[in-house]
Amino acid sequence: MTLVDLAATPLRELNAALHALPQDTNDTRWTIRNPRGQHAVAVGIDAPIAVEIEGHVGYYCAGMNQQASVTIHGNAGVGLAENMMSGEVHVTGDASQSAGATAHGGTLVIGGNASARCGISLKGADIIVKGSVGHMSAFMAQAGNLVVLGDAGEALGDSLYEACLYVRGKVASLGADCVEKEMTEEHKAKLATLLAKGGVNGGVDVGDFRRYGSARELYHFKIDNVGAY
Amino acid sequence: MDKPSPTRIPQTTPRKSATFDDYSLSEIRRAAATGIYDIRGAGAKRKVPHFDDLLFLGASVSRYPLEGYREKCATNVTLGTRFAKKPIELKIPITIAGMSFGSLSAQAKEALGRGASIMGTSTTTGDGGMTPEERGHSDILVYQLLPSRYGMNPVDLRKADAIEVVVGQGAKPGGGGMLLGQKISARVAEMRTLPEGIDQRSACRHPDWTGPDDLEIKIQELRELTDWEKPVYIKVGASRPYYDTALAVKAGADVVVLDGMQGGTAASQEVFIEHVGIPILAAIRPAVQALQDLGMHRKVQLVVSGGIRNGADVAKALAMGADAVSIGSAALHALGDNDPALEAEYEKLGTVAGAYDDWHEGLDPAGITTQDPKLAARLDPVAAGRRLANYLAVLTLEAQTIARACGKSHVLNLEPEDLVALTVEAAAMAQVPLAGTSWIPGKNGF
């Protein structure tokens, strides 16, 4: 196990070391101490390693992650795991705005709540939020899944494309072109898989969730929809 | 007494309104028929103060010229000297602006790369990600980070030679985009993670930062992602150039790209293109002033665009303090866009060569702004790339010619003192004297 203390090691050195790892590295377990809210911690990893971050992180932690499993024992700032391509990112506490923004692949698990715009422009990743999400979550989300065990704020799924949204609690309001859809057995099975990926095993009934998706009315510009623009 | 014959009463000639001119009337009829605002490509078409309103003074008794064709006048420019470990070295101060695969055909992107590479300059990706064709054919490639993040991935980010964070563009500062379904082919759809054939919207705000303080942190992330190797540009549409430039510097930019309202777009509302933003002539001096006030002129490089057509425009932009210019529309014309040889086909589209701007419809007979395989195949990327290289060479030679006449051994040595303005407006905007006077509007209390 490699231990990096960010109280003593410059962030640039840490990230450069992570980027230098070969695909077949034996150095697969990393612990990062004293992140102290620094930004861009463990960004751009592209190796099958596990990284444990002990403490709170600032903006863009694990941004553009590939392959790695990154766990933050604390809270995360804006843009957690933004544009992630693959791998897993798990924050045990809360996440600020734009968690999982534009993420193409992989799994993001948020143990607490996520602020506004969670999953904005999502492009294929799975996001599981054990608490609630703020307003404009999944705005223009294109592909992937957002699972919320708590409530969702205003304008959920505004201008949604093909991403699937599952919410167990209350939805303050749906955004333009986002509608509730039937929760079929197929969707329940898919949701169960997503919950398992998020470490939610038992105690949660998939039947308590409602599914939301795109009405696809804004896919082509129509003057009769002008009120939605 | 006989009444005078009506035919003998003098008649006034029919008089059209200067306000309700033919174009305005046709737009009213079009709007009434469709209920939809007009969307088109290209930049502002209205006449605005431009580089034509400036003149170089040239050498005289008090200034000594360099010998044309004999004495060296260098044109190389280095971009990204502030923070990047690997700044970009350009042989000419003219780059190719960001244009996406999607808005342009793969052949057009390849041709841009070929032409720019022959001349030792850079091309830029666009909203839709990086294609292997453009990476393969561009020796120096700038990768845009746009609000949509279509196709954005760390692999391509590391393949790029520089990163351009796009805050806005001159044709539509503050606006997002719309690529109509006709151009969302299977390949374009896959690159953008969208269903094929739908109208694709591009957001106007970035999804994970708001304001200059966040932008600074975003740029830090990009630098950490790429181990501080690559220059980071910030591109803004010209609207508040002094403050935007100052804030871009504060946010950590290596290069500021400033795009005037004449800069083209693949598809935007006509009302946006013609009525939002300011001409590049009005934007350069405030941007340079911001850099000078911060002690960063020539340390953070300034690239300007929007209506560059010839070497005189290049030289004037540099003389006003820019480090390089960028061309988009002019490069497409060099490839073959709006060629009069295709007049019959433009007529079928209800337009004429030189006016064709429905780039969003994907029917471009020149094979440039299209995703139709048959139309795109009309553009030979090798020949079109050669035309672009020729054009870039002419721009460079023209800029050198002017610089030598002003006694400069490098085009970047051109300065405002070499310029005068033909109009009061241009004098005020460019902050150079009205020709034949020492009067700069707004200076010295006047």
XYZ file of C-alpha atoms in Angstrom:
675
model
C 0.000 0.000 0.000
C 1.272 3.440 -0.903
C 0.553 6.220 1.564
C 0.601 9.833 0.382
C 0.209 12.630 2.907
C -0.977 15.739 1.106
C 0.080 17.815 4.091
C 3.636 17.058 3.010
C 3.400 16.043 -0.664
C 2.390 18.548 -3.357
C -0.817 17.617 -5.195
C 0.991 17.812 -8.524
C 3.377 15.111 -7.380
C 0.553 12.820 -6.313
C -1.362 13.149 -9.575
C 1.779 12.716 -11.665
C 2.603 9.521 -9.751
C -0.892 8.172 -10.329
C -0.694 9.000 -14.040
C 2.645 7.230 -14.346
C 1.263 3.865 -13.203
C 1.403 1.168 -15.857
C -1.653 -0.964 -16.584
C -0.068 -3.992 -14.894
C 1.084 -2.112 -11.827
C 1.476 -3.999 -8.557
C 1.016 -0.727 -6.739
C -2.741 -1.156 -6.630
C -3.645 0.209 -3.202
C -3.192 3.894 -2.391
C -4.178 5.871 0.678
C -4.264 9.658 0.600
C -4.254 11.497 3.904
C -4.923 15.137 4.744
C -6.608 16.181 1.481
C -7.916 19.205 3.433
C -10.362 20.209 0.735
C -7.794 20.461 -2.022
C -9.124 20.548 -5.578
C -8.405 18.063 -8.356
C -7.295 15.261 -6.049
C -6.733 11.960 -7.893
C -7.880 13.288 -11.269
C -7.215 11.508 -14.530
C -6.262 8.083 -13.181
C -6.195 5.378 -15.844
C -5.173 2.212 -14.007
C -6.976 -0.596 -12.132
C -6.119 0.616 -8.647
C -7.975 1.387 -5.403
C -7.548 4.821 -3.843
C -8.787 5.647 -0.351
C -8.963 9.346 0.488
C -9.202 10.049 4.196
C -10.952 13.391 4.552
C -12.868 16.023 2.626
C -11.952 16.955 -0.939
C -12.567 20.098 -2.985
C -13.670 20.440 -6.592
C -13.349 17.779 -9.287
C -12.024 14.912 -7.189
C -11.522 11.815 -9.365
C -12.368 13.842 -12.477
C -12.233 11.882 -15.757
C -11.492 8.693 -13.830
C -10.783 5.512 -15.801
C -10.670 2.048 -14.245
C -9.773 3.146 -10.707
C -11.904 2.698 -7.606
C -11.749 5.912 -5.590
C -13.362 6.194 -2.138
C -13.619 9.496 -0.304
C -14.188 9.168 3.426
C -15.719 12.576 3.875
C -17.529 15.122 1.720
C -16.755 16.199 -1.833
C -16.848 19.585 -3.529
C -18.181 20.594 -6.932
C -17.895 18.263 -9.919
C -17.060 15.015 -8.138
C -16.058 12.404 -10.748
C -16.887 14.814 -13.576
C -16.614 13.207 -17.003
C -15.722 9.820 -15.471
C -15.205 7.203 -18.173
C -15.099 3.984 -16.112
C -14.326 2.659 -12.643
C -16.032 3.583 -9.396
C -16.111 6.666 -7.243
C -17.713 6.548 -3.797
C -18.099 9.423 -1.381
C -19.317 8.460 2.056
C -20.663 11.918 2.884
C -22.327 14.629 0.824
C -21.401 15.886 -2.624
C -21.677 19.465 -3.836
C -23.041 20.661 -7.183
C -22.635 18.868 -10.495
C -21.611 15.511 -9.071
C -21.005 13.104 -11.929
C -21.403 15.862 -14.527
C -21.052 14.556 -18.107
C -19.792 11.182 -16.857
C -19.629 8.670 -19.696
C -19.241 5.455 -17.734
C -18.490 3.870 -14.385
C -20.415 4.154 -11.144
C -20.688 7.079 -8.761
C -22.079 6.361 -5.302
C -22.956 9.231 -2.988
C -23.557 8.128 0.594
C -25.247 11.347 1.674
C -26.979 14.058 -0.323
C -25.969 15.617 -3.629
C -26.519 19.278 -4.338
C -27.878 20.894 -7.503
C -27.270 19.543 -11.012
C -26.298 16.050 -9.955
C -25.750 14.084 -13.151
C -25.964 17.127 -15.415
C -25.344 16.168 -19.070
C -24.824 12.569 -17.959
C -23.476 10.490 -20.857
C -23.678 6.910 -19.687
C -22.520 6.527 -16.095
C -24.649 5.207 -13.227
C -25.148 7.482 -10.228
C -26.659 6.200 -6.983
C -27.464 8.823 -4.357
C -28.468 7.462 -0.971
C -29.830 10.819 0.171
C -31.520 13.538 -1.857
C -30.508 15.583 -4.911
C -30.872 19.301 -5.530
C -32.555 21.225 -8.316
C -31.882 20.706 -12.031
C -30.456 17.251 -11.476
C -29.991 15.243 -14.681
C -30.380 18.421 -16.768
C -29.857 17.445 -20.428
C -28.777 13.969 -19.294
C -28.139 11.923 -22.399
C -27.541 8.350 -21.247
C -26.978 6.359 -18.056
C -28.950 6.134 -14.832
C -29.580 8.346 -11.823
C -30.992 6.587 -8.752
C -32.112 8.734 -5.817
C -33.188 7.085 -2.595
C -34.340 10.378 -1.096
C -36.059 13.343 -2.724
C -35.332 15.323 -5.879
C -35.399 19.126 -6.142
C -37.047 21.358 -8.725
C -36.876 20.691 -12.462
C -35.651 17.114 -12.337
C -34.525 15.890 -15.734
C -35.055 19.156 -17.574
C -34.443 18.745 -21.333
C -33.681 15.094 -20.746
C -32.474 12.845 -23.551
C -32.188 9.091 -22.976
C -30.991 8.837 -19.354
C -33.220 6.920 -16.885
C -34.117 8.445 -13.540
C -35.411 6.526 -10.499
C -36.548 8.415 -7.404
C -37.886 6.859 -4.198
C -38.962 10.051 -2.428
C -40.752 13.210 -3.519
C -39.951 15.077 -6.716
C -40.419 18.820 -6.244
C -41.127 19.260 -9.958
C -40.196 17.805 -13.304
C -38.284 19.849 -15.860
C -39.256 20.421 -19.476
C -39.857 17.209 -21.434
C -39.331 14.955 -18.376
C -42.266 12.671 -17.592
C -43.055 9.807 -15.279
C -42.948 6.466 -17.038
C -44.223 3.020 -16.233
C -42.081 1.003 -13.857
C -42.041 -2.366 -15.580
C -40.598 -5.585 -14.216
C -37.655 -5.057 -16.531
C -37.013 -1.660 -14.983
C -37.377 -3.056 -11.473
C -34.748 -5.668 -12.259
C -32.460 -3.004 -13.715
C -32.983 -0.823 -10.650
C -32.162 -3.733 -8.337
C -28.884 -4.173 -10.185
C -28.118 -0.470 -9.847
C -28.884 -0.518 -6.134
C -26.590 -3.493 -5.674
C -23.838 -1.595 -7.514
C -24.374 1.181 -5.007
C -24.030 -1.205 -2.108
C -27.714 -0.993 -1.235
C -28.458 -4.579 -0.412
C -31.747 -5.253 1.248
C -34.041 -2.948 3.156
C -35.046 -1.065 0.025
C -38.055 -2.086 -2.059
C -37.675 -1.307 -5.759
C -41.450 -1.002 -5.819
C -41.140 2.236 -3.814
C -39.378 3.983 -6.727
C -40.909 5.921 -9.600
C -39.276 6.080 -12.989
C -38.803 9.222 -15.084
C -37.599 9.671 -18.617
C -37.825 11.874 -21.682
C -41.158 12.515 -23.368
C -39.024 13.116 -26.497
C -41.230 16.054 -27.444
C -38.271 18.423 -27.710
C -36.162 16.176 -29.898
C -37.188 18.192 -32.923
C -37.735 21.907 -32.872
C -41.464 22.581 -33.166
C -42.961 26.014 -32.890
C -45.883 24.604 -30.900
C -43.395 23.731 -28.147
C -42.091 27.276 -27.980
C -43.214 27.633 -24.382
C -40.726 24.907 -23.420
C -37.807 26.720 -24.961
C -62.232 73.468 -69.335
C -60.757 70.088 -69.967
C -59.460 68.180 -66.940
C -55.726 67.459 -67.085
C -54.964 63.962 -68.159
C -53.784 61.817 -65.242
C -50.925 60.638 -67.352
C -49.613 64.188 -67.505
C -49.346 64.632 -63.701
C -45.717 64.200 -62.662
C -45.338 61.125 -60.516
C -42.820 60.546 -57.746
C -40.723 57.447 -58.227
C -41.686 54.482 -56.064
C -39.763 54.860 -52.825
C -38.866 51.961 -50.582
C -38.426 52.535 -46.903
C -34.890 52.713 -45.602
C -36.189 51.208 -42.386
C -38.438 48.561 -43.915
C -35.941 47.585 -46.582
C -36.250 44.553 -48.861
C -34.444 42.283 -46.441
C -36.554 43.353 -43.467
C -39.746 42.843 -45.458
C -38.667 39.405 -46.603
C -37.887 38.445 -43.014
C -41.305 39.647 -41.847
C -42.945 37.499 -44.527
C -40.775 34.503 -43.650
C -41.504 34.847 -39.925
C -45.228 35.215 -40.557
C -45.254 32.085 -42.694
C -43.241 29.859 -40.343
C -43.523 31.141 -36.779
C -39.872 30.249 -36.241
C -36.915 32.566 -36.063
C -34.328 32.283 -38.787
C -31.398 30.002 -38.079
C -28.303 30.175 -40.226
C -24.568 29.731 -40.257
C -21.725 32.269 -40.712
C -21.208 35.485 -38.780
C -22.647 38.990 -38.805
C -23.356 40.184 -42.343
C -24.301 43.759 -41.541
C -21.643 46.398 -42.137
C -19.791 47.208 -38.940
C -16.577 49.152 -38.280
C -13.790 46.834 -39.339
C -10.143 46.631 -40.268
C -10.971 48.326 -43.609
C -11.393 51.501 -41.578
C -7.707 51.463 -40.638
C -4.612 52.257 -42.709
C -0.918 51.695 -42.138
C 1.291 54.751 -42.388
C 4.345 52.953 -43.772
C 7.870 54.285 -43.606
C 8.711 57.899 -44.268
C 11.516 60.305 -43.513
C 11.275 59.484 -39.853
C 10.758 55.720 -40.280
C 13.043 53.282 -42.068
C 11.600 50.355 -44.073
C 13.049 46.905 -44.556
C 13.928 45.655 -48.022
C 11.150 43.500 -49.429
C 12.168 39.927 -50.363
C 15.611 40.448 -48.853
C 15.500 41.481 -45.246
C 14.010 39.031 -42.800
C 10.577 39.626 -41.359
C 9.819 36.773 -38.999
C 6.327 35.412 -38.418
C 6.763 32.732 -35.753
C 4.686 32.921 -32.583
C 4.812 30.956 -29.344
C 1.546 30.407 -27.501
C 1.290 29.208 -23.926
C 4.431 30.559 -22.321
C 2.830 31.353 -18.964
C 2.347 27.953 -17.306
C 2.510 25.145 -19.861
C 5.546 22.879 -19.950
C 5.089 22.497 -23.708
C 4.082 25.797 -25.321
C 2.954 25.742 -28.937
C 5.325 26.964 -31.597
C 3.577 28.325 -34.689
C 5.415 29.284 -37.858
C 2.766 31.826 -38.796
C 0.520 34.002 -36.599
C -2.657 32.626 -38.159
C -4.496 29.653 -36.662
C -7.590 27.724 -37.686
C -10.553 28.362 -35.390
C -12.665 25.699 -33.711
C -15.129 24.011 -36.044
C -16.709 20.698 -35.200
C -16.908 17.422 -36.983
C -20.661 17.372 -37.297
C -20.972 20.912 -38.479
C -18.227 20.097 -41.015
C -17.644 16.905 -42.961
C -14.759 14.612 -42.094
C -13.194 15.597 -45.420
C -13.343 19.278 -44.517
C -11.772 18.620 -41.111
C -9.021 16.633 -42.765
C -8.420 19.395 -45.305
C -8.141 21.989 -42.542
C -5.562 19.818 -40.819
C -3.583 19.271 -43.997
C -3.524 22.944 -44.947
C -2.623 24.166 -41.482
C 0.098 21.553 -41.075
C 1.758 22.510 -44.372
C 2.050 26.040 -43.028
C 3.101 25.060 -39.510
C 0.049 26.258 -37.660
C -2.731 24.781 -35.550
C -6.279 23.634 -36.077
C -8.965 23.355 -33.430
C -11.644 20.763 -32.704
C -15.220 21.824 -32.050
C -18.410 20.815 -30.311
C -18.408 17.079 -30.864
C -14.995 15.824 -29.900
C -11.824 14.901 -31.709
C -11.843 12.691 -34.806
C -8.909 10.474 -35.767
C -8.861 12.257 -39.133
C -8.244 15.676 -37.668
C -5.729 14.429 -35.092
C -3.941 12.473 -37.769
C -3.729 15.341 -40.212
C -3.111 18.200 -37.785
C 0.449 18.539 -36.566
C -0.775 20.941 -33.907
C -4.294 20.410 -32.603
C -6.183 22.426 -30.003
C -8.917 20.490 -28.199
C -11.965 22.445 -27.158
C -13.690 21.975 -23.802
C -17.233 23.143 -24.435
C -20.360 23.305 -22.271
C -21.859 20.221 -23.959
C -18.707 18.124 -23.401
C -19.767 16.028 -26.387
C -17.050 13.470 -27.009
C -14.874 14.834 -24.210
C -12.547 12.204 -22.808
C -9.163 12.122 -21.101
C -7.527 10.083 -23.850
C -8.145 12.751 -26.484
C -7.359 15.465 -23.953
C -3.879 14.028 -23.606
C -3.495 13.646 -27.377
C -4.119 17.363 -27.831
C -1.383 19.959 -28.038
C -3.449 22.585 -26.224
C -6.829 22.879 -24.528
C -9.310 25.648 -25.287
C -12.016 26.284 -22.698
C -14.842 27.792 -24.718
C -16.840 30.314 -22.733
C -18.403 31.850 -25.801
C -17.983 32.760 -29.441
C -18.367 35.999 -31.330
C -21.433 35.017 -33.295
C -23.398 34.388 -30.118
C -21.869 35.489 -26.816
C -24.078 33.981 -24.150
C -25.741 31.511 -26.466
C -25.704 27.780 -26.847
C -26.040 25.864 -30.064
C -28.367 23.766 -32.125
C -27.238 21.196 -34.673
C -30.293 20.157 -36.608
C -31.152 16.504 -37.072
C -30.181 16.440 -40.738
C -26.549 16.564 -39.672
C -26.769 14.096 -36.775
C -25.544 11.111 -38.749
C -24.854 7.771 -37.066
C -21.211 8.701 -36.532
C -21.976 12.182 -35.223
C -24.670 10.749 -32.930
C -22.318 8.130 -31.531
C -19.587 10.686 -30.844
C -22.092 12.867 -28.995
C -23.969 10.042 -27.219
C -27.257 11.110 -28.750
C -30.020 9.431 -30.735
C -29.462 9.685 -34.479
C -31.394 12.333 -36.346
C -32.591 14.469 -33.428
C -32.006 18.199 -33.137
C -29.013 18.427 -30.859
C -28.861 21.267 -28.384
C -25.615 22.545 -26.939
C -25.788 24.211 -23.551
C -24.668 27.814 -23.112
C -23.234 27.262 -19.621
C -20.622 24.782 -18.543
C -22.049 21.996 -16.390
C -19.486 22.077 -13.600
C -18.331 25.635 -13.087
C -19.921 29.047 -12.736
C -17.964 32.272 -12.839
C -14.262 33.109 -12.878
C -13.438 31.707 -9.433
C -14.733 28.284 -10.414
C -13.078 28.575 -13.816
C -9.725 28.976 -12.106
C -10.294 25.682 -10.298
C -11.494 24.023 -13.510
C -8.314 25.065 -15.256
C -6.303 23.708 -12.363
C -8.054 20.354 -12.894
C -7.233 20.386 -16.613
C -3.608 21.116 -15.828
C -3.449 18.364 -13.223
C -5.094 15.962 -15.682
C -2.428 16.673 -18.261
C 0.511 17.100 -15.858
C 0.786 20.826 -16.613
C 2.080 20.128 -20.124
C -0.484 21.794 -22.336
C -1.321 25.447 -22.841
C -4.847 26.288 -21.704
C -6.726 28.849 -23.778
C -9.927 30.607 -22.790
C -12.129 31.628 -25.699
C -14.688 34.397 -25.251
C -17.099 36.110 -27.581
C -16.367 39.813 -27.817
C -18.755 41.672 -25.566
C -16.925 42.978 -22.471
C -13.366 42.401 -23.640
C -11.575 44.343 -20.906
C -13.164 42.458 -18.035
C -13.350 39.104 -19.794
C -9.648 39.261 -20.595
C -8.746 40.339 -17.075
C -10.835 37.542 -15.594
C -9.379 34.990 -18.001
C -5.904 35.998 -16.860
C -7.021 35.773 -13.254
C -8.443 32.312 -13.933
C -5.038 31.165 -15.128
C -5.274 31.218 -18.912
C -2.119 30.881 -20.965
C -3.894 32.302 -24.002
C -7.034 34.407 -24.449
C -8.980 33.900 -27.670
C -11.255 36.817 -28.487
C -13.866 36.330 -31.211
C -15.718 39.285 -32.715
C -19.301 39.333 -33.959
C -18.220 38.657 -37.528
C -16.938 35.253 -36.439
C -18.924 32.403 -37.898
C -21.190 29.813 -36.338
C -22.495 26.517 -37.650
C -26.052 27.352 -36.700
C -27.466 30.204 -34.657
C -30.389 32.536 -34.681
C -30.029 35.403 -37.154
C -31.146 37.824 -34.447
C -28.349 36.586 -32.181
C -25.666 36.747 -34.864
C -26.531 40.285 -35.926
C -27.460 41.883 -32.605
C -25.357 40.417 -29.786
C -21.667 41.080 -29.320
C -19.341 43.680 -30.743
C -17.061 43.876 -33.794
C -13.537 42.590 -33.357
C -12.191 46.067 -34.172
C -13.834 47.374 -31.020
C -12.656 44.492 -28.852
C -8.911 44.240 -29.389
C -7.712 47.406 -27.685
C -9.694 46.902 -24.456
C -8.369 43.327 -24.274
C -4.800 44.498 -24.827
C -5.336 47.240 -22.257
C -6.426 44.632 -19.703
C -3.287 42.608 -20.388
C -1.108 45.703 -20.126
C -2.789 46.822 -16.894
C -2.000 43.417 -15.411
C 1.539 43.408 -16.763
C 0.675 40.335 -18.826
C 0.810 41.614 -22.412
C 2.902 39.125 -24.439
C 3.033 36.856 -21.366
C -0.560 35.739 -21.813
C -1.007 35.648 -25.556
C -4.033 37.166 -27.276
C -5.526 35.491 -30.350
C -8.260 37.430 -32.134
C -10.775 36.342 -34.739
C -13.920 37.413 -36.505
C -13.721 38.695 -40.056
C -10.055 38.167 -40.903
C -9.869 38.056 -44.719
C -6.426 39.137 -45.883
C -2.918 39.877 -44.732
C -3.776 43.499 -44.046
C -6.391 42.347 -41.526
C -3.777 40.087 -39.948
C -1.243 42.910 -39.752
C -3.780 45.354 -38.319
C -4.845 42.910 -35.604
C -1.211 42.332 -34.655
C -0.457 46.054 -34.720
C -3.296 46.596 -32.255
C -1.601 44.201 -29.874
C -2.794 40.695 -30.713
C -0.230 37.875 -30.806
C -2.026 35.905 -33.502
C -5.293 35.722 -35.395
C -7.641 32.857 -36.039
C -9.699 32.208 -39.147
C -12.822 30.100 -39.626
C -15.092 31.418 -42.355
C -12.148 32.469 -44.518
C -10.656 28.990 -44.200
C -13.923 27.436 -45.384
C -13.953 29.776 -48.382
C -10.386 28.733 -49.160
C -11.508 25.093 -49.099
C -14.213 25.915 -51.647
C -17.264 27.117 -49.735
C -19.576 29.427 -51.718
C -17.594 28.913 -54.921
C -19.311 30.613 -57.924
C -18.513 27.461 -59.927
C -21.376 25.871 -57.978
C -23.797 28.696 -58.782
C -26.430 26.467 -60.357
C -26.595 24.323 -57.242
C -26.799 27.295 -54.920
C -29.705 28.581 -57.018
C -31.521 25.296 -56.467
C -31.151 25.945 -52.742
C -32.726 29.373 -53.184
C -29.554 31.346 -52.762
C -26.479 32.471 -54.666
C -22.780 31.774 -54.348
C -21.350 34.145 -51.793
C -24.572 34.290 -49.785
C -25.092 30.613 -48.920
C -25.317 30.382 -45.155
C -27.774 27.570 -44.429
C -24.884 25.485 -43.186
C -27.117 23.822 -40.586
C -29.233 22.120 -43.249
C -26.430 19.863 -44.384
C -27.024 20.410 -48.114
C -23.761 22.191 -48.897
C -22.925 21.482 -52.565
C -19.252 22.134 -51.790
C -19.217 19.130 -49.429
C -17.950 21.162 -46.479
C -20.835 21.899 -44.083
C -22.558 18.574 -44.568
C -22.738 15.017 -43.301
C -24.256 13.676 -46.545
C -21.699 11.132 -47.752
C -22.279 11.933 -51.433
C -21.893 15.668 -50.941
C -18.943 15.262 -48.580
C -17.172 13.054 -51.131
C -17.072 16.026 -53.503
C -14.386 17.655 -51.368
C -10.926 16.311 -52.067
C -9.133 16.838 -48.739
C -5.694 16.871 -50.332
C -6.527 19.502 -52.955
C -8.628 21.531 -50.512
C -5.830 21.369 -47.940
C -3.437 22.703 -50.557
C -5.787 25.603 -51.294
C -5.923 26.444 -47.595
C -2.124 26.304 -47.357
C -1.838 28.613 -50.375
C -4.273 31.034 -48.812
C -2.437 31.002 -45.472
C 0.807 31.638 -47.339
C -0.707 34.685 -49.030
C -1.996 36.049 -45.726
C 1.463 35.649 -44.266
C 3.239 37.249 -47.223
C 0.841 40.180 -47.169
C 1.327 40.722 -43.442
C 5.103 40.555 -43.925
C 4.923 43.047 -46.787
C 3.157 45.551 -44.582
C 5.439 44.889 -41.617
C 8.550 45.480 -43.731
C 7.053 48.713 -45.056
C 6.696 49.782 -41.437
C 10.303 48.816 -40.735
C 9.556 45.736 -38.632
C 11.736 42.645 -38.599
C 8.942 40.621 -36.985
C 5.240 40.930 -37.603
C 4.713 41.135 -33.839
C 6.720 44.362 -33.826
C 3.856 46.134 -35.563
C 2.281 48.611 -33.165
C -0.635 51.022 -32.870
C 1.714 53.861 -33.805
C 1.809 52.357 -37.320
C -1.940 52.814 -37.749
C -4.429 55.570 -38.450
C -8.189 55.435 -38.887
C -10.400 56.561 -41.737
C -13.451 57.185 -39.587
C -14.069 58.720 -36.178
C -15.733 55.503 -35.062
C -12.760 53.367 -36.029
C -10.380 55.857 -34.428
C -12.324 55.609 -31.179
C -12.520 51.824 -31.271
C -8.954 51.143 -32.351
C -7.578 53.991 -30.255
C -5.458 55.300 -33.121
C -5.524 58.830 -34.612
C -7.968 59.853 -37.293
C -5.899 59.948 -40.492
C -4.146 63.257 -40.986
C -4.730 64.343 -37.406
C -3.343 63.570 -33.982
C -6.858 63.145 -32.611
C -7.778 59.924 -30.869
C -11.385 60.172 -29.704
C -11.619 59.873 -25.969
C -7.985 60.748 -25.363
C -6.651 63.958 -23.841
C -10.067 65.141 -22.807
C -11.632 65.116 -26.281
